[in-house]
mmCIF file of C-alpha atoms in Angstrom:
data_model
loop_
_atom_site.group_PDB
_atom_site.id
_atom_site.type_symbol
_atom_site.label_atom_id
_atom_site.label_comp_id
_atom_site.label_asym_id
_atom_site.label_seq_id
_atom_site.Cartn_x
_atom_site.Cartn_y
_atom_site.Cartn_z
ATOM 1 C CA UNK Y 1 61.276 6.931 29.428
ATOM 2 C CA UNK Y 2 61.063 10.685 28.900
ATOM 3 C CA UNK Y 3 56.877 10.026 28.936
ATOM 4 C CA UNK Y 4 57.203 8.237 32.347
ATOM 5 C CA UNK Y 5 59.175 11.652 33.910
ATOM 6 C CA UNK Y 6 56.867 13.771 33.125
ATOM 7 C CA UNK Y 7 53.886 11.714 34.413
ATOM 8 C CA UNK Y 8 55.646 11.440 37.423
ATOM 9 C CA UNK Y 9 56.702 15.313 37.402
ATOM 10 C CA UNK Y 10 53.550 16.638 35.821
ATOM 11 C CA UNK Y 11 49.823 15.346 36.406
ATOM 12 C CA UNK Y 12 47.602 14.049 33.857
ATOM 13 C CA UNK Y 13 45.219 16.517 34.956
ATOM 14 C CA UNK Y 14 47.165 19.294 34.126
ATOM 15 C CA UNK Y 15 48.328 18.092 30.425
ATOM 16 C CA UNK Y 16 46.762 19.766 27.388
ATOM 17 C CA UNK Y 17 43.465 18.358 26.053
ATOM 18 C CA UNK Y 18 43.029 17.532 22.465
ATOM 19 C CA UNK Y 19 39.813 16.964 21.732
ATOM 20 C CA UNK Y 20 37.889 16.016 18.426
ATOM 21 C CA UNK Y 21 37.453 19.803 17.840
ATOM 22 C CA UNK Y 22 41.023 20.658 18.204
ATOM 23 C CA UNK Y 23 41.257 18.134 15.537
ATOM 24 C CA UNK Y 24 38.710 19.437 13.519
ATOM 25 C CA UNK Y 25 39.543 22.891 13.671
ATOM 26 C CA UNK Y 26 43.330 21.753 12.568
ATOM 27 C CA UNK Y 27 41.815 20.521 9.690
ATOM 28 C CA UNK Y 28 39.927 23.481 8.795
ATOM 29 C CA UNK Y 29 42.652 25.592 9.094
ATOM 30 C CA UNK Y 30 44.981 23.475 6.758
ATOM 31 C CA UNK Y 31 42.900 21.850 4.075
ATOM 32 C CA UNK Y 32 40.559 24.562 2.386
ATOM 33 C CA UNK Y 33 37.645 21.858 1.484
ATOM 34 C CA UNK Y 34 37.116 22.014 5.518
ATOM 35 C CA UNK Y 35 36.260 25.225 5.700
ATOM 36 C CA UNK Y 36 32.656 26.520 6.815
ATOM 37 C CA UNK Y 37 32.505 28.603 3.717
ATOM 38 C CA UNK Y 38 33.140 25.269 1.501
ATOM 39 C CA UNK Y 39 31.061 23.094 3.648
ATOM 40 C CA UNK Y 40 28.531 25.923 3.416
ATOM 41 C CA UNK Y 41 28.917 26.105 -0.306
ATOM 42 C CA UNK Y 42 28.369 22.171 -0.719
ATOM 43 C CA UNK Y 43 25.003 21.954 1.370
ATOM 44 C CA UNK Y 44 23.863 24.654 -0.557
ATOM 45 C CA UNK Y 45 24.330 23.112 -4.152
ATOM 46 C CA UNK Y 46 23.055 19.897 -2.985
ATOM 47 C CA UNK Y 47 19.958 21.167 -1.711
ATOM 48 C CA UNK Y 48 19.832 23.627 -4.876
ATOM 49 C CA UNK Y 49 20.072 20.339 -6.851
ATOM 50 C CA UNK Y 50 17.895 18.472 -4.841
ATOM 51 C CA UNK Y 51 14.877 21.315 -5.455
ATOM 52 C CA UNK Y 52 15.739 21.508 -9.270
ATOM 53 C CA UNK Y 53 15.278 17.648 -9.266
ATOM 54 C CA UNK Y 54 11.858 17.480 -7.432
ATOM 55 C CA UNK Y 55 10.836 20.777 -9.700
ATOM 56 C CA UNK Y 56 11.447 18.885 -12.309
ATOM 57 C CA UNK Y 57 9.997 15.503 -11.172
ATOM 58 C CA UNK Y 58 6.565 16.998 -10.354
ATOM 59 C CA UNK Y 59 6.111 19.079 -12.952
ATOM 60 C CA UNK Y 60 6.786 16.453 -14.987
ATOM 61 C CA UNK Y 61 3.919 14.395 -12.683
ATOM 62 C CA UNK Y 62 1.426 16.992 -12.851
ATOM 63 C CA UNK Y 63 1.688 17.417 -16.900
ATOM 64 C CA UNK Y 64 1.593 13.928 -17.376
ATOM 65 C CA UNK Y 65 -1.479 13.298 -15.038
ATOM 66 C CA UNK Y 66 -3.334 16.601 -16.313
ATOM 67 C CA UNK Y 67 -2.752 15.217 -20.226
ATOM 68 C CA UNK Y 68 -3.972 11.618 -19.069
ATOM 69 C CA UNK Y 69 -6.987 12.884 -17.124
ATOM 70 C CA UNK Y 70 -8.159 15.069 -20.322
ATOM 71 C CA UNK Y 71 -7.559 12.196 -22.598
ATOM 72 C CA UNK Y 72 -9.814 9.420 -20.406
ATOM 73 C CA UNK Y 73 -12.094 12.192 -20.289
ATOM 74 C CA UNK Y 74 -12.243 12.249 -24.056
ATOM 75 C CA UNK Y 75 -12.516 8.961 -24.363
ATOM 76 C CA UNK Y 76 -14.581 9.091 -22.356
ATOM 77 C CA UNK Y 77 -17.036 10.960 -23.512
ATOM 78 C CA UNK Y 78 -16.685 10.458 -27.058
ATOM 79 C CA UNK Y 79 -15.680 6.829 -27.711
ATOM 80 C CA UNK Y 80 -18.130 5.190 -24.984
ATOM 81 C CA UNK Y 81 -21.420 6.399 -26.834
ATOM 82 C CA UNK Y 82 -21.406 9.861 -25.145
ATOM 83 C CA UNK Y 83 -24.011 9.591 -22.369
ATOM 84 C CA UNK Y 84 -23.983 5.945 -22.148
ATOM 85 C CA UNK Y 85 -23.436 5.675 -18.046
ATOM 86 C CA UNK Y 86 -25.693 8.252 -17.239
ATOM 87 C CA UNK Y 87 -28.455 6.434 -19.184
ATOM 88 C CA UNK Y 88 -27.669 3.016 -17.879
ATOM 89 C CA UNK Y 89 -27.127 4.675 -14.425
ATOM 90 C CA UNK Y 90 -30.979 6.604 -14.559
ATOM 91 C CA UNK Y 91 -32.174 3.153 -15.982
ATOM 92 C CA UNK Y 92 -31.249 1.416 -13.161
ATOM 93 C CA UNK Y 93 -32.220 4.295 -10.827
ATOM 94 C CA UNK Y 94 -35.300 4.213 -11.906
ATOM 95 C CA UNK Y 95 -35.817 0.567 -11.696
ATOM 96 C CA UNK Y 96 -34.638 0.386 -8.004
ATOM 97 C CA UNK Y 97 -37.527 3.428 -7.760
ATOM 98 C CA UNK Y 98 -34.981 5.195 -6.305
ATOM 99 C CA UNK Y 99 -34.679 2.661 -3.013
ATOM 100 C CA UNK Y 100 -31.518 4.544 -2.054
ATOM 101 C CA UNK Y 101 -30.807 1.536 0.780
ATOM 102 C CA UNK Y 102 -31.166 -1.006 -2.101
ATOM 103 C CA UNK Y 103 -28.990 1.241 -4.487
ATOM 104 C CA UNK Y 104 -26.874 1.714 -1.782
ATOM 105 C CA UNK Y 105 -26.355 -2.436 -0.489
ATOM 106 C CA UNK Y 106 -26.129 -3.110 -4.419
ATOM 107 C CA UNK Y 107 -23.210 -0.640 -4.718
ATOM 108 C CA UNK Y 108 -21.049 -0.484 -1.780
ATOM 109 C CA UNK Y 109 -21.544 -4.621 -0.483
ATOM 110 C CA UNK Y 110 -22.869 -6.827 -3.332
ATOM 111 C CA UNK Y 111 -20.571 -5.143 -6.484
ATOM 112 C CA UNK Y 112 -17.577 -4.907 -4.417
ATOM 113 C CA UNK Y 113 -18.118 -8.602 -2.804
ATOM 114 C CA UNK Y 114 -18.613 -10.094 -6.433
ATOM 115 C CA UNK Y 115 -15.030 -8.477 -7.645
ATOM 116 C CA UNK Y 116 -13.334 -10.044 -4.738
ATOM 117 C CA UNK Y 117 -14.763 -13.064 -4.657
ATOM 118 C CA UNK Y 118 -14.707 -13.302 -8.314
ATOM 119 C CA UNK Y 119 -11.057 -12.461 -8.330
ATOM 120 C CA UNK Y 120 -10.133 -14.684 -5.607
ATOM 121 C CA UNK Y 121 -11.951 -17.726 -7.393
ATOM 122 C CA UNK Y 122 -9.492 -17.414 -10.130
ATOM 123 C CA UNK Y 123 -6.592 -17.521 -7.816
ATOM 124 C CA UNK Y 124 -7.706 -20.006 -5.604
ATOM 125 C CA UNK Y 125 -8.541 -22.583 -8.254
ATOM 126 C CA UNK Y 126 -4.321 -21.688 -8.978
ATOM 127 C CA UNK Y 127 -3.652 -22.312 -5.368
ATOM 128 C CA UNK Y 128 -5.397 -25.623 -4.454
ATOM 129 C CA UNK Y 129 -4.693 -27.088 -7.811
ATOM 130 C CA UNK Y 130 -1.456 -25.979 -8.700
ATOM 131 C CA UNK Y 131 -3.101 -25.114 -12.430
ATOM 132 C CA UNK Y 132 -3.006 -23.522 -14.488
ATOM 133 C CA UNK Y 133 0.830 -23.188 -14.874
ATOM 134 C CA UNK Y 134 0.147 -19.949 -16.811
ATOM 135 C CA UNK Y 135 -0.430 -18.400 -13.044
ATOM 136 C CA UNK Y 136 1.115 -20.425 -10.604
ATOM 137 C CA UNK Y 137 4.939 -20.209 -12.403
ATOM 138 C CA UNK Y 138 4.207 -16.675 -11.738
ATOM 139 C CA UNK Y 139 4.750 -17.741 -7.692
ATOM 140 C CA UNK Y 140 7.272 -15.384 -5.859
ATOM 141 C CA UNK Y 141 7.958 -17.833 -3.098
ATOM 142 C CA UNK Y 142 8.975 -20.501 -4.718
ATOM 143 C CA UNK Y 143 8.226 -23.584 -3.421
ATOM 144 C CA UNK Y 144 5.371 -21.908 -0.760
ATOM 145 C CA UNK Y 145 1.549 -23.012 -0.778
ATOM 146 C CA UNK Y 146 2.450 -25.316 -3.646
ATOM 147 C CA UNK Y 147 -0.456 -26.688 -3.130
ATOM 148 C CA UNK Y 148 -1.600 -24.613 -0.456
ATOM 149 C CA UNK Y 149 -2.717 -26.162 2.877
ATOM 150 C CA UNK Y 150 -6.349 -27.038 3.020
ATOM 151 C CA UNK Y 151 -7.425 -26.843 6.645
ATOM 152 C CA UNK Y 152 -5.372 -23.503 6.814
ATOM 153 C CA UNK Y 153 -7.389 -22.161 3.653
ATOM 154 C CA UNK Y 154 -10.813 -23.265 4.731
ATOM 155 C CA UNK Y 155 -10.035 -21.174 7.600
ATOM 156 C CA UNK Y 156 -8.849 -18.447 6.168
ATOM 157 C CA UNK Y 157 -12.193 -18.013 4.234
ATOM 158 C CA UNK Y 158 -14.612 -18.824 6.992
ATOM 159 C CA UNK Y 159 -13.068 -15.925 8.699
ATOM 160 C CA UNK Y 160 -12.627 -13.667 5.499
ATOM 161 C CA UNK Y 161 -16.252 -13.971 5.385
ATOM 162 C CA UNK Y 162 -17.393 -13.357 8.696
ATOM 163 C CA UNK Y 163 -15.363 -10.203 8.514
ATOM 164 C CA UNK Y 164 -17.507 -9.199 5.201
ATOM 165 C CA UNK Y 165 -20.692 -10.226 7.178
ATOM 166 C CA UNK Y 166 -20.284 -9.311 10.999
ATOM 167 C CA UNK Y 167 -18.059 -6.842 10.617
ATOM 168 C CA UNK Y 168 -18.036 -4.530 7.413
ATOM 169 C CA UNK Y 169 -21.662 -5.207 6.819
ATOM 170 C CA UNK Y 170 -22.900 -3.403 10.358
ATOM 171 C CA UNK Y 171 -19.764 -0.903 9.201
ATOM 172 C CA UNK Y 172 -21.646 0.170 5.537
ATOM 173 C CA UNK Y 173 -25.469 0.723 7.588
ATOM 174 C CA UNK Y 174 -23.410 3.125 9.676
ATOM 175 C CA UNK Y 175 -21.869 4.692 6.223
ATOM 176 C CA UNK Y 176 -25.021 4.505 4.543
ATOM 177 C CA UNK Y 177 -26.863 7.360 7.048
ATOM 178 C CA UNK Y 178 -24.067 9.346 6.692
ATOM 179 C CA UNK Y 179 -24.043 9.413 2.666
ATOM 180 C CA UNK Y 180 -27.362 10.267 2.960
ATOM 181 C CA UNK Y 181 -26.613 13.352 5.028
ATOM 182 C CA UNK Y 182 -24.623 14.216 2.451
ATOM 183 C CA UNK Y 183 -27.181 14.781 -0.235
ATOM 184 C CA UNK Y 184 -25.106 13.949 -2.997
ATOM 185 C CA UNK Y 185 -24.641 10.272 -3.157
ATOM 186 C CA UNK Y 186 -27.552 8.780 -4.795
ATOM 187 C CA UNK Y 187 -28.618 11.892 -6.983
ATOM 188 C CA UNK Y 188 -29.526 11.084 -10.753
ATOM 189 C CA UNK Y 189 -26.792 12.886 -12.247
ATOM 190 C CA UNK Y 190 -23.382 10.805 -12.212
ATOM 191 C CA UNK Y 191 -20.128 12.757 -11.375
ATOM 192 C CA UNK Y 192 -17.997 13.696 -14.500
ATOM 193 C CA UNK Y 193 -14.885 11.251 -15.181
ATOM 194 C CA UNK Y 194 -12.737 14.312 -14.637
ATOM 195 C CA UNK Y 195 -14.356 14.287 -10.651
ATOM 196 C CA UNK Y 196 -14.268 10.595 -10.109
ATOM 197 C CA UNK Y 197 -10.473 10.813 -10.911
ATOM 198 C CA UNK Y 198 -9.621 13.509 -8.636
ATOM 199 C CA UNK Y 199 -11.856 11.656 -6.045
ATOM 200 C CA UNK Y 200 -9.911 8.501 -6.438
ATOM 201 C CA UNK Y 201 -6.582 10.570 -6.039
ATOM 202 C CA UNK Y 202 -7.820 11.631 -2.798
ATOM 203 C CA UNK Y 203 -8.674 8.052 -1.858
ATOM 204 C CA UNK Y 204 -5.470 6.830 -2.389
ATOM 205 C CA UNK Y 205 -3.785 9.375 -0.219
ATOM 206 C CA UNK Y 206 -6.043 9.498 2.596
ATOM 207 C CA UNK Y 207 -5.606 5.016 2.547
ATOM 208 C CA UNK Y 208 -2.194 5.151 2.371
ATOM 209 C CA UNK Y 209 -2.115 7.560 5.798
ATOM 210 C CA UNK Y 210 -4.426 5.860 7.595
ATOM 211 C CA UNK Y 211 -3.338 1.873 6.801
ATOM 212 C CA UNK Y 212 0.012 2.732 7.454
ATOM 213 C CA UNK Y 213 0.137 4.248 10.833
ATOM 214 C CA UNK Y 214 -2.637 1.841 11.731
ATOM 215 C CA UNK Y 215 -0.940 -1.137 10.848
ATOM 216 C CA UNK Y 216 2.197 0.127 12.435
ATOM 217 C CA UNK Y 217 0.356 0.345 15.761
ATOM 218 C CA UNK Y 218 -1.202 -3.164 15.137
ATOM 219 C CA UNK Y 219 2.637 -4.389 15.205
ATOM 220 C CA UNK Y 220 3.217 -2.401 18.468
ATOM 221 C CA UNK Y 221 4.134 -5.806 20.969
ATOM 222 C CA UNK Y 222 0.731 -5.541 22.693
ATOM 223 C CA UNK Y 223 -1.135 -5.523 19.953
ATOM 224 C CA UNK Y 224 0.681 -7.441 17.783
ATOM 225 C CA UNK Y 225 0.329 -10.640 20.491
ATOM 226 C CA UNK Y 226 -3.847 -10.591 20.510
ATOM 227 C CA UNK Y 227 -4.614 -9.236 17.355
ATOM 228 C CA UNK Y 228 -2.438 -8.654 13.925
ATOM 229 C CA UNK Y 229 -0.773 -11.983 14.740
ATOM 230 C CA UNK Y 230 -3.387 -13.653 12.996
ATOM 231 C CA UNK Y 231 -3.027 -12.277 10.007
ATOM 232 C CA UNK Y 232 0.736 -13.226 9.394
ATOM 233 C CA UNK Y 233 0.316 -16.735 10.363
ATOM 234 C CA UNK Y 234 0.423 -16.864 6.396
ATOM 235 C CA UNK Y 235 4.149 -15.998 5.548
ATOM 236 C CA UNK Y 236 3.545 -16.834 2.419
ATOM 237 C CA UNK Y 237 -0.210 -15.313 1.947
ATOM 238 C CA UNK Y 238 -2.436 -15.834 -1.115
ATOM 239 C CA UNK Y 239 -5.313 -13.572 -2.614
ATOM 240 C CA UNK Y 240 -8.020 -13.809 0.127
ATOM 241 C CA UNK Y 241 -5.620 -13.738 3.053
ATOM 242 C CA UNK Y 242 -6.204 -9.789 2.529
ATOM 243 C CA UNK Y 243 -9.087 -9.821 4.770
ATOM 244 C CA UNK Y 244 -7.901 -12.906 6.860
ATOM 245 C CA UNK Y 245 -7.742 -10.531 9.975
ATOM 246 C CA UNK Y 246 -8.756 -9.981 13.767
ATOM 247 C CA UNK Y 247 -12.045 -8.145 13.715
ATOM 248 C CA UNK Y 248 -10.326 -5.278 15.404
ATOM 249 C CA UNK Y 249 -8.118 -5.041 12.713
ATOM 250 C CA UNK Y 250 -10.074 -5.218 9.982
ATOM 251 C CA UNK Y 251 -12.420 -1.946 11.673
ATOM 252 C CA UNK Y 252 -9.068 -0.226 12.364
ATOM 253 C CA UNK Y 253 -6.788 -1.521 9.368
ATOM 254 C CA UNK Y 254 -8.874 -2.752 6.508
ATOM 255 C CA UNK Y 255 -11.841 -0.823 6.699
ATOM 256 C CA UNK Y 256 -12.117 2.508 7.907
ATOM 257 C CA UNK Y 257 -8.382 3.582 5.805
ATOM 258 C CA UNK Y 258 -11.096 2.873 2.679
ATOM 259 C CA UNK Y 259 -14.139 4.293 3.759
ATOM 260 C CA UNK Y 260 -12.834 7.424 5.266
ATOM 261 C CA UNK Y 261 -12.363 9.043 1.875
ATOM 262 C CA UNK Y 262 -15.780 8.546 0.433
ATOM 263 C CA UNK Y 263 -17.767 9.721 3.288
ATOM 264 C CA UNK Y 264 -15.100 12.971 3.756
ATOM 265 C CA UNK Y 265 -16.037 13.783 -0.036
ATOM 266 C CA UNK Y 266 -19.693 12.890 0.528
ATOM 267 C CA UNK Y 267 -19.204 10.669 -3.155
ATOM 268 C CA UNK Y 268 -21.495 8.737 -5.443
ATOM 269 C CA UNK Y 269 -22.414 5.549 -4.936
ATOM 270 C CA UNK Y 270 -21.111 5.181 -8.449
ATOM 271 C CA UNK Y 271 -17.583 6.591 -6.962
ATOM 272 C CA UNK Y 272 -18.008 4.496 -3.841
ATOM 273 C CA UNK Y 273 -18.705 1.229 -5.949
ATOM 274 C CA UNK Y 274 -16.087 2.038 -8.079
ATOM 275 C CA UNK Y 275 -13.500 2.814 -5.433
ATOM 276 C CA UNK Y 276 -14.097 -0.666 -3.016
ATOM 277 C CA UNK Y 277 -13.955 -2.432 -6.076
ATOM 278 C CA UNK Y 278 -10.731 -1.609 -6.982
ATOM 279 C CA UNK Y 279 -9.823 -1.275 -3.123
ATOM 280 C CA UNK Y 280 -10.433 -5.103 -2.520
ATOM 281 C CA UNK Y 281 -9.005 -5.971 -5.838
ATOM 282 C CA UNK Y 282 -5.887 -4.387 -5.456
ATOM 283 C CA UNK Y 283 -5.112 -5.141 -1.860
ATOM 284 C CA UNK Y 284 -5.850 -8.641 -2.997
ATOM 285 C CA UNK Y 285 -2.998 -8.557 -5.820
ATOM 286 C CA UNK Y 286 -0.681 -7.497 -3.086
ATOM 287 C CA UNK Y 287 -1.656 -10.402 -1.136
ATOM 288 C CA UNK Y 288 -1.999 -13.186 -4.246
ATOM 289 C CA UNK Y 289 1.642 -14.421 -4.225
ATOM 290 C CA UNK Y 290 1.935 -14.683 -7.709
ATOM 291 C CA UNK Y 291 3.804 -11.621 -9.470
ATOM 292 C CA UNK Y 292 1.962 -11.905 -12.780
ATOM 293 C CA UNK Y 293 2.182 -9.777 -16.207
ATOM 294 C CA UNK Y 294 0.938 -6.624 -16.469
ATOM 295 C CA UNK Y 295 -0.920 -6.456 -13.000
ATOM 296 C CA UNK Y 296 0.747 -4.266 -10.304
ATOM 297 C CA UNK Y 297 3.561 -5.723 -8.040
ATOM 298 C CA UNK Y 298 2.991 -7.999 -5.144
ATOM 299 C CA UNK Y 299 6.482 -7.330 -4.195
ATOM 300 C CA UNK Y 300 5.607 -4.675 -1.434
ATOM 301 C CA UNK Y 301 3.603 -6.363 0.584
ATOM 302 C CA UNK Y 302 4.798 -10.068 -0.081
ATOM 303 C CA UNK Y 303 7.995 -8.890 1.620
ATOM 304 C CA UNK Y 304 6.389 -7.389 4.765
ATOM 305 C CA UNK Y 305 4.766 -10.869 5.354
ATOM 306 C CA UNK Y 306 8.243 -12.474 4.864
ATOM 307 C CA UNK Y 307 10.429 -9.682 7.177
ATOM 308 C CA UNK Y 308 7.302 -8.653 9.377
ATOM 309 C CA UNK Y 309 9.087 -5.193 10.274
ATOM 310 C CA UNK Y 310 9.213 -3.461 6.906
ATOM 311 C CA UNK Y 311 6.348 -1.996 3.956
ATOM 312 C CA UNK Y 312 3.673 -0.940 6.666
ATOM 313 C CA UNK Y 313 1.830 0.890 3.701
ATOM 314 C CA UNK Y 314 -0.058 0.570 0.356
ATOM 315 C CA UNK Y 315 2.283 2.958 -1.721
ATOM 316 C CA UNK Y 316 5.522 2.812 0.121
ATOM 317 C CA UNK Y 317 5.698 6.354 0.250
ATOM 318 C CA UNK Y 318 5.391 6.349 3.998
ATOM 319 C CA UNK Y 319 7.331 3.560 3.703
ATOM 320 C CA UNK Y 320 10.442 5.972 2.027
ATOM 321 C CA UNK Y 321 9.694 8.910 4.835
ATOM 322 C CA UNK Y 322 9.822 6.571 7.661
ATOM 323 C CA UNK Y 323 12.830 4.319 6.898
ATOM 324 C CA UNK Y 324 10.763 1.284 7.095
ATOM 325 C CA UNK Y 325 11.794 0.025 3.885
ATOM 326 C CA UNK Y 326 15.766 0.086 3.812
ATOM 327 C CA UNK Y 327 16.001 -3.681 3.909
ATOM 328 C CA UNK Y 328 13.418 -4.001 0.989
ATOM 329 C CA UNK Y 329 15.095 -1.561 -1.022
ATOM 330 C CA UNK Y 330 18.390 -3.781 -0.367
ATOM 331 C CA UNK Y 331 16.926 -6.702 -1.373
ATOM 332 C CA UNK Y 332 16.107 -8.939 -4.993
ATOM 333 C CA UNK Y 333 12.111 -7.738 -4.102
ATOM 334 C CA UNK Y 334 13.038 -4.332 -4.742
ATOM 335 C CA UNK Y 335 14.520 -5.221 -8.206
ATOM 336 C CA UNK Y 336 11.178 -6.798 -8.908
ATOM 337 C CA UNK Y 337 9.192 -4.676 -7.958
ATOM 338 C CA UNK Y 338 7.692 -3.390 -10.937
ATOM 339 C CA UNK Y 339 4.699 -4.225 -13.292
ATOM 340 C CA UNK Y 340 5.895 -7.283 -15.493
ATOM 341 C CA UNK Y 341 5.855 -6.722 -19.196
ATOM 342 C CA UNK Y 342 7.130 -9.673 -20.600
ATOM 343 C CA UNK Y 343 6.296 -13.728 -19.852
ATOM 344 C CA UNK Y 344 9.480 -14.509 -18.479
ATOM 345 C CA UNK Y 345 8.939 -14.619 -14.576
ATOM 346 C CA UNK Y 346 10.959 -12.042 -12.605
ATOM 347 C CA UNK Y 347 11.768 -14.857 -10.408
ATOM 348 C CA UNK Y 348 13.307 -16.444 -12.842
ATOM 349 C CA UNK Y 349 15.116 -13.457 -14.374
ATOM 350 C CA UNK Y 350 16.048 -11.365 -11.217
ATOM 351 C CA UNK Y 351 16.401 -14.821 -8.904
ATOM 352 C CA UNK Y 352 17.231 -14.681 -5.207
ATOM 353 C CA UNK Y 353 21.295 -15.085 -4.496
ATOM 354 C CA UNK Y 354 21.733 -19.049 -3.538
ATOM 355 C CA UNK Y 355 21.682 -19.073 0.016
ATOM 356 C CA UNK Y 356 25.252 -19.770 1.661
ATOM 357 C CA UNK Y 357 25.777 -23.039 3.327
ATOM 358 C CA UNK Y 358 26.454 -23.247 6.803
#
């Protein structure tokens, strides 16, 4: 009653604002873990904390990486009968008479082709047969290309190898004139193990940038429509669905993010060999669909062709700046995703919840 006077006596307009300030300032004023100096003093130790953490974390990093680089090189150089890969490297240099277009199509297409294909054979044999069991129980989809469809697979590696031929072949003749300006890339003396390590450091990094904002922009709507669309029809993708791309995509996505690096350091062909090798290898893993022992997790990527909108990268460290993995890192993936050490399948032991009935 009293309320309705005074809106009748006094406007609305002409009452006293509280706002979310007045409130806050209230607050501040009666509880002394709202004042600035508190607040002030709580930013400051967690960001004291969080420096003292990453101090700690990289130093840690570097030491470790430093020891393991010295050891390889040791081991290098000491178990592996000393000069043993420069000899077999000026053996074969010498054989080629020093072709460098024949060294070069030997080292950066044929060696890389053969560890892909040969890779993929394995996996495929797993995939149309469903054997051996020793693989295929190792499936992180359960229940997904088991066995895998045929015409879909054919298809896949018709176009997996016109990319290799039509597209990243014409790709490496364009590389090759650059290595040469260069200097460095076919000379007789082989880079030291302590070199190729920092090289494939560098690599890594400069992939990682490159595939992720590129793939990112291939899942823009426009682009996604007429050109990364074929590569997740497979939501559920297998080894040599890595390269089962638009032949935009694979200049722009799959080929450039791994080339880039050599030709920036002007690298060996041992280096370059070395690096596609393991380039095609490993972004096969992600794409295998089997999360098997002591090989690095498929998780990442598996996930990304199951969600579509999250793990854009190789590493997931753009992943982590970006935000684009919070539903990954919410999910039974993220629990798996780690290098197996045991024969018990993480499917098995970290399983997905049972989904709810409707």
């Amino acid at each position: 009653m009293i309320c309705c006077c005074l809106h009748h006596i006094l406007p609305l307009s002409s009452w006293p604002q509280f706002t979310y300030l007045d409130h806050l300032l209230f607050q501040m004023e009666t509880d002394p873990g709202h004042s600035p100096t508190a607040k002030l003093q709580k930013q400051g130790k967690k960001l004291s904390d969080a420096l003292r953490i990453s101090a700690y974390v990289f130093s840690t990093g570097l030491l470790m990486f430093t020891a393991l680089v010295n050891a390889s090189s040791w081991l290098m150089q000491n178990i592996t009968l000393g000069n043993f890969w420069q000899t077999a490297w000026l053996e074969f240099y010498d054989y080629m008479e020093g072709d460098e277009w024949t060294i070069f199509l030997i080292g950066a297409a044929l060696v890389p082709a053969l560890a892909f294909w040969g890779f993929n054979g394995i996996l495929l044999v797993a995939d149309i047969t469903g054997k051996p069991t020793f693989i295929t129980r190792y499936r992180i989809q359960l229940g997904k290309n088991d066995p895998v469809d045929r015409k879909k697979l054919w298809k896949a590696i018709y176009t997996a190898l016109g990319n290799q031929f039509f597209v990243s072949f014409p790709m490496l003749v364009a590389m090759f004139y650059i290595m040469q300006w260069w200097e460095n890339t076919f000379s007789k003396e082989l880079p030291t193990f302590q070199w190729f390590l920092v090289e494939l450091s560098i690599f890594t990094v400069i992939e990682e940038i490159l595939f992720y904002y590129t793939h990112r922009l291939v899942h823009h709507p426009v682009l996604y429509k007429h050109i990364h669309k074929k590569h997740h029809e497979w939501t559920a993708p297998i080894g040599v669905v890595s390269i089962y791309a638009h032949p935009i995509e694979h200049i722009v996505s799959n080929t450039l993010p791994v080339m880039t690096g050599p030709m920036i350091m002007g690298s060996h062909i041992v280096s370059v060999s070395a690096w596609f090798s393991i380039a095609l290898v490993t972004t096969s893993i992600s794409h295998c669909g089997y999360h098997l022992p002591l090989l690095p997790s498929p998780e990442f990527h598996d996930f990304h062709h199951l969600k579509f909108n999250q793990c854009y990268g190789v590493l997931g460290v753009l992943d982590f700046l970006h935000g684009t993995d919070k539903m990954f890192r919410q999910s039974k993936a993220f629990e798996r995703h780690k290098v197996l050490l045991s024969l018990t399948p993480l499917s098995e032991s970290i399983p997905e919840p049972p989904k709810k009935e409707e």
